[in-house]
Amino acid sequence: MKIHEARIHRLNDADMSAGPILYWMSREQRVQDNWGLLHARELAGEDRPLIVLFCLVPGFLGATLRQDDFMLNGLAEVENDLAALGIAFLLRLGDPEEEVIRCVLEKGVGAVVTDFDPLRIKQGWQKEVASTLRVPLIEVDGHNVVPARSVSDKQEYAARTLRPKIHRLSSEFLEDFPRLEPLVCSASPADPVDWHSLRSSLRMDETVSPVALVPGESAAHAALSAFVDHGLHGYAERRNDPVAEATSRLSAFFHFGHLAPQRAALAVAGSGKGEGQAVYLEEVIVRRELSDNFCLYNIRYDSLHGAPNWALKTLDEHRSDPRPFLYSHEEFEAARTHSPLWNAAQTQLLRSGFMHGYMRMFWAKKILEWSPDPESAHATVVTLNDRYQLDGRDPNGYVGALWSVAGLHDRPWQTRPIYGSVRYMNSNGCRRKFDTKAYISRWLN
Ligand code: FO1
């Protein structure tokens, strides 16, 4: 079955040669609903082996035991599911630029397929590999319903400018996935990964403990069906209520690729549950694709200077406004501020690796208000988000940080101290939305 051409993007112009097809798995760590793996399977056809390679980079962008544990457990499930289809799974420790080339030479690989990922680190790996390889390196967008490279060729200003482009194309791209077929021509079975010795060899930062959420493709599908069955109706009202915990909590499964956002969109679109559907589809398609669009076209996506000029100007004009409260990075990290509500949010983050979307905005905006300057505020938001969120180091997180601190994809509001015309939020706003007392006692006692 041919996958949609627009999902495929050649990263070099080498010709395919004989030998196995290699799928270099990175962002989409799942077996089914994976356009990159489906394309690699299509290239393998009936007469070539197909090998899947994951390059494990210890301490990737500051990842701790929390994220690594979640990811490794998910990869163990990938190894099992691939074996059942006669597809070898290799895991190599170290620099992907070297490991991919080594694997290609070792196995006599004829072509390599890998995942689209707008993050600078991934683009760098792929560029390096594409220029060294003598065989094709083919990028497939397995993360977006409408491929990021097709939906727009520039940084979009806001959801309202991207939404019509997505709506126009979604009927063409919101298609169901074919099942991944077992391999006909299996490679010699690879030795199973020795997960135990791998873990002991990794210098994982154990100061951030694993979380209760069960990782992996099957747990992700269970979470999706639970959300569609119970979380969708009333989603429109309750999605901003952190006590109701009404959100889909699928973000960690999307981040590690255990679940395709397209699968979630298909399940929700097909659920027939009217009111929550439209709101959720806006988030899982438009908002998520807006984040990939921003990171793809703005290399300063993880810096304050990736923010729109109007916001940088207004924050600069208010740089020397008095700060009634000031906290250091360590005080924020330890949830030691004067605000019980803010401390409850930070405690939820420290303990559960998750913070509800609405609280994330309040939490980040207060860091802007209580930091010495916008640059250090933004750095604190990104550092804490990436260290403690299970879904940190993700385009969604970088966009969320800049939306909260510096008005990205938002508009100017009435001016006030410190914020300038960046949107203000406070605990009264939270109190209007949900039972803040219940939330505080849930996390502070
Ligand atoms: N991707 C990889 O290809 N190799 C890794 O070792 C790796 C580790 C990792 C740890 C934490 C984390 O949050 C993400 C990690 N990723 C890794 C990237 C992840 O797979 C996603 O592709 C991106 O972070 C999302 O753009």
PDB file of C-alpha atoms in Angstrom, residues 10-16 130-131 133-138:
ATOM      1  CA  ARG A  10      14.183  12.925   0.419  1.00  0.00           C
ATOM      2  CA  LEU A  11      17.157  14.087   2.515  1.00  0.00           C
ATOM      3  CA  ASN A  12      19.776  13.188  -0.131  1.00  0.00           C
ATOM      4  CA  ASP A  13      19.628  12.138  -3.774  1.00  0.00           C
ATOM      5  CA  ALA A  14      21.585   8.838  -3.614  1.00  0.00           C
ATOM      6  CA  ASP A  15      20.073   5.901  -5.520  1.00  0.00           C
ATOM      7  CA  MET A  16      18.663   2.926  -3.663  1.00  0.00           C
ATOM      8  CA  ALA A 130      22.381  12.267   4.713  1.00  0.00           C
ATOM      9  CA  SER A 131      25.671  13.787   3.586  1.00  0.00           C
ATOM     10  CA  LEU A 133      25.430   7.951   3.299  1.00  0.00           C
ATOM     11  CA  ARG A 134      25.882   6.472  -0.190  1.00  0.00           C
ATOM     12  CA  VAL A 135      22.272   5.252  -0.080  1.00  0.00           C
ATOM     13  CA  PRO A 136      19.013   7.244   0.235  1.00  0.00           C
ATOM     14  CA  LEU A 137      18.032   8.807   3.570  1.00  0.00           C
ATOM     15  CA  ILE A 138      14.259   9.329   3.395  1.00  0.00           C
TER      16      ILE A 138
END
